[in-house]
XYZ file of C-alpha atoms in Angstrom:
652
model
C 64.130 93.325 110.604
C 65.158 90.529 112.638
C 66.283 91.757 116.215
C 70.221 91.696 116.640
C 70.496 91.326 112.443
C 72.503 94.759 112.192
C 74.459 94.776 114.947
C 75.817 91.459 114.053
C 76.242 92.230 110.553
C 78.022 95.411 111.441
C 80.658 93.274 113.687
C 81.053 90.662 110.803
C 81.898 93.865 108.393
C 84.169 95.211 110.788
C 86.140 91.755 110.771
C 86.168 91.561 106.865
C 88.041 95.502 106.800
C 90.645 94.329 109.509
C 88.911 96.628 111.835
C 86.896 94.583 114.112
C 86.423 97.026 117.409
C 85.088 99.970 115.402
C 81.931 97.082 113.673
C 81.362 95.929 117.417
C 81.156 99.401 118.750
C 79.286 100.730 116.101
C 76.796 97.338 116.188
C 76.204 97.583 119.761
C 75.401 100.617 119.513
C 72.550 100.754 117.257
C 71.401 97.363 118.791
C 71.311 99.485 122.345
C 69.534 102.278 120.129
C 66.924 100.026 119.088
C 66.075 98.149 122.666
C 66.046 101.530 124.512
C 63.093 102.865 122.091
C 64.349 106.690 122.834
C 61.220 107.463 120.395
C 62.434 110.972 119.876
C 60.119 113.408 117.800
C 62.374 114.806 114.975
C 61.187 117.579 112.552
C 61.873 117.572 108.834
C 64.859 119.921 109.291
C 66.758 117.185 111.786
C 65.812 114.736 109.040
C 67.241 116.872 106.099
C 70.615 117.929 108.093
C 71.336 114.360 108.890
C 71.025 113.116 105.710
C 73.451 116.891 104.476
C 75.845 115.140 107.104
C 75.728 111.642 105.337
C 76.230 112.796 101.911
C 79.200 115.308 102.894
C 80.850 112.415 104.924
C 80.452 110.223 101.717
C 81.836 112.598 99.619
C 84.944 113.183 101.814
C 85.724 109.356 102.168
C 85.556 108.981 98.285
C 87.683 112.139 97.747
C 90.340 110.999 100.455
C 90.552 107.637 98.435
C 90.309 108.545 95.353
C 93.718 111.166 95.883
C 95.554 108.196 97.394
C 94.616 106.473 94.733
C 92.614 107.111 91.674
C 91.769 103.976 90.183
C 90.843 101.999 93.217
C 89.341 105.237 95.119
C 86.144 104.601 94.178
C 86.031 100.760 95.265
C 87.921 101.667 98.937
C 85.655 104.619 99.819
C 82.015 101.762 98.937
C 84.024 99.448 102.155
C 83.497 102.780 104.234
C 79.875 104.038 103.298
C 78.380 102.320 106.577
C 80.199 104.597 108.427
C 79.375 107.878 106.264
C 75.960 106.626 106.325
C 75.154 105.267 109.482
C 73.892 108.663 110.720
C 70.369 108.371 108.980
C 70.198 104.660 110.144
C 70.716 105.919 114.072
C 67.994 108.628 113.547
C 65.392 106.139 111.530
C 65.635 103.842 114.683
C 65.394 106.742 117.363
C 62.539 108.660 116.047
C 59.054 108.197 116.496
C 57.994 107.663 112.994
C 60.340 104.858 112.469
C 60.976 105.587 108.989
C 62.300 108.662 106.959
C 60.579 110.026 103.512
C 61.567 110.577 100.279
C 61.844 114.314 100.628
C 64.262 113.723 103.241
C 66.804 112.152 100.546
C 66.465 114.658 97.737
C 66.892 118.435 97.758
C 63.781 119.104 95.025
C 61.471 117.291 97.429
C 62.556 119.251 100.399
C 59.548 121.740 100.077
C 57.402 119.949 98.297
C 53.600 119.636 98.720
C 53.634 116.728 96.344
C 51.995 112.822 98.264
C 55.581 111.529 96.674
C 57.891 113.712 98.941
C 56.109 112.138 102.031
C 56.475 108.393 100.788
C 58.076 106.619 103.570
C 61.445 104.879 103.479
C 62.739 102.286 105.699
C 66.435 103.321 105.395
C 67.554 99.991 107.729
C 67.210 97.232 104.813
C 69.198 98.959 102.393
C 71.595 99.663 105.645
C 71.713 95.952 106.000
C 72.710 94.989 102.203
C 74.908 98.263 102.245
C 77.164 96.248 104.747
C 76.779 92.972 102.625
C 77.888 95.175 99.197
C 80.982 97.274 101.540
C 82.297 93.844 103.348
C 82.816 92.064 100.028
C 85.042 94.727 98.507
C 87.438 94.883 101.581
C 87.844 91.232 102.211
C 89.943 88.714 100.305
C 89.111 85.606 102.281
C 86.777 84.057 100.837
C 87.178 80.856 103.073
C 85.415 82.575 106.170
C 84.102 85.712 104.042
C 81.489 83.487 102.212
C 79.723 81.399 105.066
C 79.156 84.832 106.808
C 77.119 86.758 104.254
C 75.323 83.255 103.613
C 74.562 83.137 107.164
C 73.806 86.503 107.464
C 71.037 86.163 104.670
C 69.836 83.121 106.236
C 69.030 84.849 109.232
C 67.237 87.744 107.052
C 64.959 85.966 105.107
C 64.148 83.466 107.848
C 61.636 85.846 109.391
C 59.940 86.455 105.989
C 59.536 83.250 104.852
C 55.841 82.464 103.550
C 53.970 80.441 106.191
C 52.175 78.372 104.041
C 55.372 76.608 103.492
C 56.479 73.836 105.554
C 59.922 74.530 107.414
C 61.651 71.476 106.112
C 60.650 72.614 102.279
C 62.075 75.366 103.207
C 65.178 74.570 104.869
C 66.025 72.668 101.598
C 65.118 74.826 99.460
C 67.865 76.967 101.142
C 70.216 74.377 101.212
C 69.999 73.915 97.415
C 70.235 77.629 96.823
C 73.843 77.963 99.411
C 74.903 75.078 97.276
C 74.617 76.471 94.156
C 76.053 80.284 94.898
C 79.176 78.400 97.246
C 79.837 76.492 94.186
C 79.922 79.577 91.844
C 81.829 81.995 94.296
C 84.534 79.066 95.097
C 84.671 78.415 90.797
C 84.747 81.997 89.503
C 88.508 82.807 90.980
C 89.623 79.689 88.651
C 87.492 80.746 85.786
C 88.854 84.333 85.867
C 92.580 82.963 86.050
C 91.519 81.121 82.769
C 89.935 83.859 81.188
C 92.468 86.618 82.264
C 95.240 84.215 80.755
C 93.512 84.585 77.204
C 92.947 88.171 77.177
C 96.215 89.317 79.450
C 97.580 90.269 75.976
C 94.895 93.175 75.429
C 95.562 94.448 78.836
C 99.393 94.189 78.994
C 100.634 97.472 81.347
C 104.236 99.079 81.412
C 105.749 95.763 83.219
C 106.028 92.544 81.134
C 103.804 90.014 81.853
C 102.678 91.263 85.539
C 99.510 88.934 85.696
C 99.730 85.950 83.117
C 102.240 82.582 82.963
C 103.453 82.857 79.535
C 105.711 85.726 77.961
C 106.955 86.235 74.516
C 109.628 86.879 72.721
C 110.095 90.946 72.060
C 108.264 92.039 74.973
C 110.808 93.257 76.990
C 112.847 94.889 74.286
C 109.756 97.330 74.099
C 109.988 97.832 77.891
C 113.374 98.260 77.977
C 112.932 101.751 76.135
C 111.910 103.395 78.976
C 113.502 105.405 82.083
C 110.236 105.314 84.539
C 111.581 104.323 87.816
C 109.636 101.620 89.010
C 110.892 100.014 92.104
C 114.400 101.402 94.420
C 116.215 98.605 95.923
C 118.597 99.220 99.317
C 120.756 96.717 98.980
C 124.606 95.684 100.907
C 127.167 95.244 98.371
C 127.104 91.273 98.272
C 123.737 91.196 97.356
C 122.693 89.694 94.316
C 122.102 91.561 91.076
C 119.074 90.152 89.481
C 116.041 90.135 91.146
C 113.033 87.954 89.852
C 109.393 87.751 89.464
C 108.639 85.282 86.913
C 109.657 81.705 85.715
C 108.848 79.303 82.849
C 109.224 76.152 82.176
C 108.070 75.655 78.130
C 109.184 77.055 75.262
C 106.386 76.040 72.027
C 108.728 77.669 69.345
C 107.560 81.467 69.938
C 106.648 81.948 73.776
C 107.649 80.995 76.811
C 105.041 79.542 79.199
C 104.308 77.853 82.619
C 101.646 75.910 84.022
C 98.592 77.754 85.545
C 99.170 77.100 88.924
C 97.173 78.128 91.861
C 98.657 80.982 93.957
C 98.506 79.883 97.511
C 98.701 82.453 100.643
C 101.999 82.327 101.637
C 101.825 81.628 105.711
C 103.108 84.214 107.954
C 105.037 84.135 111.370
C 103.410 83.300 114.399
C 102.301 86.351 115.842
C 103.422 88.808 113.311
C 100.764 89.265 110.105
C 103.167 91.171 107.651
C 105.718 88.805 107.989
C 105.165 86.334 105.383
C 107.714 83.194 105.410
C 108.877 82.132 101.965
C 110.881 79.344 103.353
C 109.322 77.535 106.714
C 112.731 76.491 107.588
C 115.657 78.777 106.695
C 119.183 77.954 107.659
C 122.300 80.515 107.623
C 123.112 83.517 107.815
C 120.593 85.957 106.145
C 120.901 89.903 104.517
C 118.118 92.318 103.538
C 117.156 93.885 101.108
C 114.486 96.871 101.065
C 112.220 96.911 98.204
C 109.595 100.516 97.580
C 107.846 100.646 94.951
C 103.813 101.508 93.140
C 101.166 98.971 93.719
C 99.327 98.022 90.047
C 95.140 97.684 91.209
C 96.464 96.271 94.487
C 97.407 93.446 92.983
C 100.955 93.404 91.390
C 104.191 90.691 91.355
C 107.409 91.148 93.473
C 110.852 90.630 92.145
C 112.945 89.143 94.781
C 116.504 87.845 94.850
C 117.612 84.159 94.559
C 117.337 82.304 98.096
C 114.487 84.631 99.486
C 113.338 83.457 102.955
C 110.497 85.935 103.816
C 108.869 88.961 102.969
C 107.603 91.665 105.124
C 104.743 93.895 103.885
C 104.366 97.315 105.349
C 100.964 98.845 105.711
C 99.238 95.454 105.094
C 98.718 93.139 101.884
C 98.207 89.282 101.412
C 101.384 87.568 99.820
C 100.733 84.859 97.400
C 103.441 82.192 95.514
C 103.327 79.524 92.964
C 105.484 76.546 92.696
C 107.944 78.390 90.919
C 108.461 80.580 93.130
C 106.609 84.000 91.570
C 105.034 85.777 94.664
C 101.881 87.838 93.735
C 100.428 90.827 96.194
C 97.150 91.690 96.934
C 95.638 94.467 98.507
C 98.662 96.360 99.341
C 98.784 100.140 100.213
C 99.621 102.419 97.177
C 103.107 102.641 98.062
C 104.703 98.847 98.592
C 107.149 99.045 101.402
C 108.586 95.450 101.296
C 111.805 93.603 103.775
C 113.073 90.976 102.260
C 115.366 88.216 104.055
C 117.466 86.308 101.848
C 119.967 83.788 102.526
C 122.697 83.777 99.844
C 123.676 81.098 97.717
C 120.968 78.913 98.675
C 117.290 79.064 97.493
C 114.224 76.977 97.634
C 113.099 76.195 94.253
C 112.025 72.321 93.391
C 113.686 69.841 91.933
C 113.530 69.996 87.842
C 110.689 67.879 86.153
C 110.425 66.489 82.478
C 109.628 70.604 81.504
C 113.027 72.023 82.291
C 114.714 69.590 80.245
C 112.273 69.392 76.890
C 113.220 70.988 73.764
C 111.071 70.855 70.736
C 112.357 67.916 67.964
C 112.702 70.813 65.277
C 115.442 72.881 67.604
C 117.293 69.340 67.475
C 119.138 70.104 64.044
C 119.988 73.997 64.843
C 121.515 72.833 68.539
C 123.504 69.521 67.289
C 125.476 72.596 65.246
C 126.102 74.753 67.983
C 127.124 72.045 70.115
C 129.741 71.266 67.531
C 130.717 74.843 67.378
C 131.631 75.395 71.263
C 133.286 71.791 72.301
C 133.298 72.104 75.679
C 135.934 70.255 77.201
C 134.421 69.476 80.896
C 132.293 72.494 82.560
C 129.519 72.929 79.696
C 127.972 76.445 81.482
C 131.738 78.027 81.676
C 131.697 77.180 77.636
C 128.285 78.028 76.776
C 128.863 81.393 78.613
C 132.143 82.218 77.044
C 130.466 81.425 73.647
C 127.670 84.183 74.073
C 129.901 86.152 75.458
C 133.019 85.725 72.742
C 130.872 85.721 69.266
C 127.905 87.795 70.711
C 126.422 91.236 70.454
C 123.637 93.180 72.271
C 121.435 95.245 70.817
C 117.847 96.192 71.304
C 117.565 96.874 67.220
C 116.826 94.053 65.229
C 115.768 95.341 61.351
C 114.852 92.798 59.514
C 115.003 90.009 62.416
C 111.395 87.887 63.332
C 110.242 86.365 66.253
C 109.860 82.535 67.390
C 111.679 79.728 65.666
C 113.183 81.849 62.680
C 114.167 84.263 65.246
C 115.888 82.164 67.197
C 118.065 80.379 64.343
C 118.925 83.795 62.872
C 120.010 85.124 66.457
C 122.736 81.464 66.538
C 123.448 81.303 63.421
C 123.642 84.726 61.159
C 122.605 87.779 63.188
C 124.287 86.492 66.161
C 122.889 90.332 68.070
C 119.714 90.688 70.255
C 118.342 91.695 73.282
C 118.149 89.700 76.792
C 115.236 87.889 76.018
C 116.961 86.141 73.227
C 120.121 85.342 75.453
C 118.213 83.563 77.976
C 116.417 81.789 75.757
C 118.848 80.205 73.568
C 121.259 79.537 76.654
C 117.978 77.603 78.619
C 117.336 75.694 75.099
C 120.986 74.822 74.650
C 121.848 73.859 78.336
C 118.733 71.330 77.846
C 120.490 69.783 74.707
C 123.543 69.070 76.811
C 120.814 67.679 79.558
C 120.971 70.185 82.167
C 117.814 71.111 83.203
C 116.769 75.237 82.969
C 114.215 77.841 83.723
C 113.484 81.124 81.621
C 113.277 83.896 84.271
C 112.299 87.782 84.448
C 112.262 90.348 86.262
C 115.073 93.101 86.966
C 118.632 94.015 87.043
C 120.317 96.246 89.665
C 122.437 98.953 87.709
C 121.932 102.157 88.644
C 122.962 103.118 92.062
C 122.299 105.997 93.744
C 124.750 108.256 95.990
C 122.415 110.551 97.174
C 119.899 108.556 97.826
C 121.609 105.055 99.159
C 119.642 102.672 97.079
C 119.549 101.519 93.895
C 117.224 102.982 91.465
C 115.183 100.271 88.874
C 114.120 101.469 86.149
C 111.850 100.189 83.150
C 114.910 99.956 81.443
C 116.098 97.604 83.820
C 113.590 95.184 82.549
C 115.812 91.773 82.015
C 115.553 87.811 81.323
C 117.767 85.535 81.777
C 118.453 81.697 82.861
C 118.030 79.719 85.821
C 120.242 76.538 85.880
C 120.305 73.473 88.151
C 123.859 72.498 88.762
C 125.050 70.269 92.053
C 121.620 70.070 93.660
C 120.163 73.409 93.412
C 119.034 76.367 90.857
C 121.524 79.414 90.437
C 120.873 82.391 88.305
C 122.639 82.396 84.986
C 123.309 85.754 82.591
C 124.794 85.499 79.496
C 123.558 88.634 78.053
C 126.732 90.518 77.395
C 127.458 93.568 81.197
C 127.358 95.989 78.643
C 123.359 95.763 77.849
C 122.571 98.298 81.010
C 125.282 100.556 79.433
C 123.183 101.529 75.821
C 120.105 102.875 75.733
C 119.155 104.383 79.173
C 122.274 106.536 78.676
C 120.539 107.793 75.474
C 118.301 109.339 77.455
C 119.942 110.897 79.955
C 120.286 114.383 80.394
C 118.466 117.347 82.040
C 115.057 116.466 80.969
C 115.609 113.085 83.406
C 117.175 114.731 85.690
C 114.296 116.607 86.066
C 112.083 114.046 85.616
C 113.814 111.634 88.391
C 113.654 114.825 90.721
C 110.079 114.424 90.335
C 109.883 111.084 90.836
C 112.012 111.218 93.925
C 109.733 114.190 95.637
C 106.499 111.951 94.894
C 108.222 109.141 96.711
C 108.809 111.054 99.513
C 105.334 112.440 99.567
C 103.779 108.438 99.663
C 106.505 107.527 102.053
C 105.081 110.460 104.834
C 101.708 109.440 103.703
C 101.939 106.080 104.469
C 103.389 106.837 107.879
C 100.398 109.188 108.414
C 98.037 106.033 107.645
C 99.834 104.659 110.859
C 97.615 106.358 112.669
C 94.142 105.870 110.806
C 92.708 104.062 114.242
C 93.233 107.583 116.246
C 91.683 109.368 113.553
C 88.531 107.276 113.084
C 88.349 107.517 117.041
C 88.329 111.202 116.809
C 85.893 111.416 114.397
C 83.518 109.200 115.639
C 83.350 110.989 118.775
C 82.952 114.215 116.923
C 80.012 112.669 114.577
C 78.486 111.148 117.629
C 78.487 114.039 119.655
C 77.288 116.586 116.522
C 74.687 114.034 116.390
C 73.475 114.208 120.103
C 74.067 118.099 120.341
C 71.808 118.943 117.551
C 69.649 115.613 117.029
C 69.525 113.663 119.886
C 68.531 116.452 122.058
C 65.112 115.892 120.728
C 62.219 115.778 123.611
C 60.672 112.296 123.736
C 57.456 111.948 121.773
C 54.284 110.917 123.689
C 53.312 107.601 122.062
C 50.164 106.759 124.046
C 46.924 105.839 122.583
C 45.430 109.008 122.985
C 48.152 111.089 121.476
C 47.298 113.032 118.529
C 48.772 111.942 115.189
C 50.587 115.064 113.347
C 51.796 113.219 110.587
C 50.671 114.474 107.110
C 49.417 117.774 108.702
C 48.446 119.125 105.514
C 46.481 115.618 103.579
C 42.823 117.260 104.118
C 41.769 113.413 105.488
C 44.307 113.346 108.371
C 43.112 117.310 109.359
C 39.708 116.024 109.363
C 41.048 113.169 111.498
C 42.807 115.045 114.126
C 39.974 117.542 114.485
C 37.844 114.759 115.350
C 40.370 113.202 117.947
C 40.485 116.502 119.527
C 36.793 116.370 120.444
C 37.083 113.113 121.666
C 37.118 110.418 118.465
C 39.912 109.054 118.113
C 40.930 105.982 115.441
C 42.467 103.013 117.055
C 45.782 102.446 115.049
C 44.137 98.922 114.092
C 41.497 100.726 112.426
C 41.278 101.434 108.461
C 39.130 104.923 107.805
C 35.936 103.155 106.584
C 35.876 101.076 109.854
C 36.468 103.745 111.689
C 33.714 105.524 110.281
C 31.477 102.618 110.878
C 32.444 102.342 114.645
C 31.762 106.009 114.644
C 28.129 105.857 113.038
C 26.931 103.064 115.233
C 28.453 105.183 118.311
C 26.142 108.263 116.839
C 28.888 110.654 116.587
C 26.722 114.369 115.701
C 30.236 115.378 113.729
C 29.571 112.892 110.658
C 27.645 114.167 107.657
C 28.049 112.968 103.533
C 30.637 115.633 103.293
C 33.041 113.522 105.543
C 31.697 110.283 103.601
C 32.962 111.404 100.562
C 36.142 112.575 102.068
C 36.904 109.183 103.126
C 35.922 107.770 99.537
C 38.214 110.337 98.005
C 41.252 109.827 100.692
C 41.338 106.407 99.701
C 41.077 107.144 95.722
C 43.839 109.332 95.981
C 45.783 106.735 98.123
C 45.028 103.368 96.863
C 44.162 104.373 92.913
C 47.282 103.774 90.997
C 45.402 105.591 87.763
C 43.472 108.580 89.751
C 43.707 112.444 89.092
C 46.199 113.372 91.924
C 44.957 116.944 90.991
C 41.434 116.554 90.761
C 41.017 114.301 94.153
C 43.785 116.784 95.942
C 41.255 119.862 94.996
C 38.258 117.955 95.870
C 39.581 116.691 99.495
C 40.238 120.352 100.541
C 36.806 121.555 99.478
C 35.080 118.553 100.915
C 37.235 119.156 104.201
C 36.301 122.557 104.173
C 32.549 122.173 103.289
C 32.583 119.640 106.605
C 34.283 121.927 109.052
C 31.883 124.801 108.174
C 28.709 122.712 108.937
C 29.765 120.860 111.457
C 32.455 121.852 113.786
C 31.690 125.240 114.637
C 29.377 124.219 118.042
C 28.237 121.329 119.078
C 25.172 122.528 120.466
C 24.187 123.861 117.157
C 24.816 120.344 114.988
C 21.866 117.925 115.168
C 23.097 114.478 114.308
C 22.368 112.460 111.320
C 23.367 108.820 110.939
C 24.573 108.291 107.098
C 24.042 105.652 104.856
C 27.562 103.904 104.727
């Protein structure tokens, strides 16, 4: 391993979790480990506990994720394993050997007498692609996060590169291989927005349309069957009413689309990171509202109010928007704490294009009617609202009724009853006849306010669509779905059951809310615990004595392989193999030197050492059985004096 590799791989993963001191302290400190050579002798049992200590910490970091959150436990707790298992990497570098063994990993090889349990391990390159793994499922920027783990590979491989290859073949042939994976990582975020947009309909959750651009007719009138609570609003009393987080532009006869447009990263304020700015430059006054609600895989939308000029994220997340305005979250705490600034009456949306003011040829017919049916004299939204309003009914029930363009006549023309979705949609359509230019939007209405509480409480049921319209110069929010929609079918509901049920909710909310202010304090803790894990480490590791390393120390490793017994009964009387030296040469040197202790019993105990070692098809049994009697055979005839043993040079 390349020297300083770790240490600066371990400062590059603290960067890419948002908690650079704890990689540079942790980095230096195995890179201090490592220079110092402490060369500690360890014993299997300070082996087997550290590793007990690395598996319990890993098992407490996955079940402290997973009961914040289940389904993205698992995938939080793999960013932490370097620190649950950086205890066996600090003990590999400080001892002796300079590697662990398998037996040290696995509790049926503990006491085994099995070659296998005493295969050595070097636990630091898996350490070092650990890190690569843990870094790339904390970090999100892939701008900075991909030219460090290219670098840091780089770096790796540059000290193992064959040396029969010229540097500049090399060199390019690196070049053309960080070419090719730059081009796929940068790529595969675009492919999976195309993908996800074609299968978004298998994988729709509880909230319409949370991570696609298109939406359909009928979706929400399935949501809107529901009491969940899903977000609670604190609001002032001028604040506005609908709160959105989704626009389209095109309507093909049956759904309601927009363009796939990239999500950029929304700046933030100079000097402030959860303080993401909406608008860079805001004029007037501005209100706020406060927005809690449940993160969907750390990735969710927002709704916001008309005119929003930033957004504040508690407890971390990345804040994403489209031209439209939708803002997208990522990697937000379980519980989304959000502080919205608005500005009312104004807003920030663009200026309309060709989209918000195309209606399909075969609507022409249907709207030239309508038109003629509502004769507006002068203001063309005050008479297409009091039409809806006048010869309209809502209802969430539609027997008999389809979807798309039939839908839509039936819902002008005969039915004249439906649900939000088909208010907003027949009010953009027939705005755009009269050549004003709409939006379809989505999100939620605030309805339900709260006494006790002092906030509004949004419900699935709140679930609503209506129109944007751009009238002198700017966009305002337009709802002609009759005020008695939020009335009907929540209040079917109601009763002690959801009573209960929002008691429920309301303790679980408060639960989250002292957890996240408990997270507050996550630095403190990991300080803590590292100096309890470090000094655990030191009182019942580190206090090791210092092994003697000189060339005349006697090996005790693999005490009990009849060879190496042989070979450190040998050393003790004064033959000792370099650590250059194989067995056979060493037996050479040693019968040219005239040694009296050599005899064909220790010949064929070399010849059956290396069978056993080197043969990948030899009887483990057979050779283990023969090495002991061999051994044995040899100590009885020639170790017992030396006065007694009369030397005889072998035929090697």
């Amino acid at each position: 391993m390349p020297p300083f590799l770790i240490g600066l791989s371990l400062a590059w993963w603290g960067v890419c979790i948002d908690t650079p001191w704890l990689g540079v302290v942790l980095g230096t400190a195995l890179e201090v480990l490592r220079i110092a050579k402490l060369r500690l002798a360890f014993e299997n049992s300070d082996y087997n506990a550290t590793s007990d200590l690395a598996g319990l910490l890993s098992l407490g970091v996955l079940i402290y994720f997973m009961v914040i959150d289940f389904r993205t436990g698992m995938l939080r707790s793999m960013s932490w394993l370097p620190v649950s298992v950086l205890p066996l990497a600090l003990v590999q570098i400080a001892s002796a050997e300079g590697h662990l063994k398998m037996r040290h990993f696995f509790y049926s090889l503990r006491k085994s007498t099995q070659p296998l349990a005493d295969k050595p391990i070097d636990f630091v390159y898996p350490y070092f692609i650990l890190l690569l793994l843990s870094a790339s499922t904390a970090t999100t920027q892939l701008a900075w996060f991909l030219p460090g783990v290219l670098g840091l590979s780089v770096f790796a491989l540059f000290s193992i590169r064959p040396k029969h290859q010229s540097l500049p073949t090399w060199i390019l042939l690196m070049m053309l291989a960080l070419g090719t994976a730059g081009g796929l990582a940068f790529s595969l975020p675009r492919i999976q927005m195309i993908f996800g947009d074609l299968f978004v309909e298998w994988w729709s959750s509880r909230r319409v349309d949370p991570f696609r651009t298109q939406t359909r007719i009928g979706d929400l009138g399935k949501v809107q069957l529901s009491g969940e609570i899903v977000w609670r609003v604190s609001a002032p009393p001028t604040a506005p009413r609908l709160l959105m987080d989704a626009a389209y532009t095109v309507f093909d006869g049956t759904t309601w689309r927009a363009r796939v447009e990239t999500f950029k990263v929304v700046p933030t304020a100079r000097g402030d990171r959860e303080n993401f700015l909406l608008v860079e430059d805001s004029k007037g006054s501005t209100e706020e509202l406060r927005i809690d609600g449940y993160s969907e895989r750390q990735s969710t939308l927002v709704p916001l109010p008309m005119g929003a000029t930033s957004l504040r994220i508690l407890q971390g997340g990345i804040a994403r928007m489209s031209p439209l305005r939708v803002v997208k979250l990522f990697d937000t705490a379980p519980l989304l704490r959000l502080r919205v600034q608005y500005t009312p009456g104004q807003n920030a949306l663009l200026p309309p294009n060709k989209a918000e003011l195309s209606v399909l040829p075969r609507f022409n017919a249907l709207f030239s009617h309508i038109r003629e049916e509502i004769h507006p004299d002068g203001d063309v939204i005050y008479a297409v609202r009091k039409f809806f309003s006048e010869k309209f009914n809502y209802s969430l029930f539609l027997e008999g009724a389809s979807t798309g363009t039939r839908g839509l006549e039936d819902f002008l023309t005969r039915s004249r009853k439906g649900h939000c979705e088909y208010f907003a949609t027949a009010t953009a359509l027939l705005l755009r006849s009269f050549g004003i230019p709409t939006r379809y939007a989505t999100g939620y209405s605030l309805q339900e306010f709260s006494s006790s509480h002092d906030q509004y409480i949004v419900r699935a049921s709140h679930a609503h669509a209506w129109t944007q319209v751009y009238v002198n110069q700017h966009w305002e929010d337009l709802d002609t779905t009759p005020s008695r929609w939020a009335e009907g079918e929540f209040l079917q509901e109601a009763g002690a059951f959801r009573a209960f049920l929002d008691w429920v909710s309301w303790q679980w909310y408060q639960f989250n809310l002292w957890r996240s202010k408990d997270e507050q304090d996550t630095g403190t803790w990991l300080i803590v615990g590292g100096v309890f894990l470090f000094g655990w480490l030191y009182w019942r590791v580190f206090r090791r004595p210092r092994a003697q390393m000189s060339k005349t120390a006697v090996s005790t490793r693999h005490s009990n392989v009849p060879y190496f017994r042989a070979e450190e009964a040998l050393a003790k009387v004064g033959y000792l193999r370099h650590d250059h030296e194989t067995p056979r040469r060493w037996l050479v040197r040693l019968n040219s030197e005239g040694c009296p202790y050599l005899g064909p019993e220790f010949l064929s105990l070399v010849q059956a050492h290396e069978e056993y070692s080197y043969h990948p098809n030899a009887d483990k049994v057979r050779l283990w059985a023969k090495m002991g009697s061999l051994f044995e055979q040899w100590q009885t005839i020639y170790l017992p004096t030396k006065s007694l043993v009369k030397h005889r040079r072998i035929q090697l």
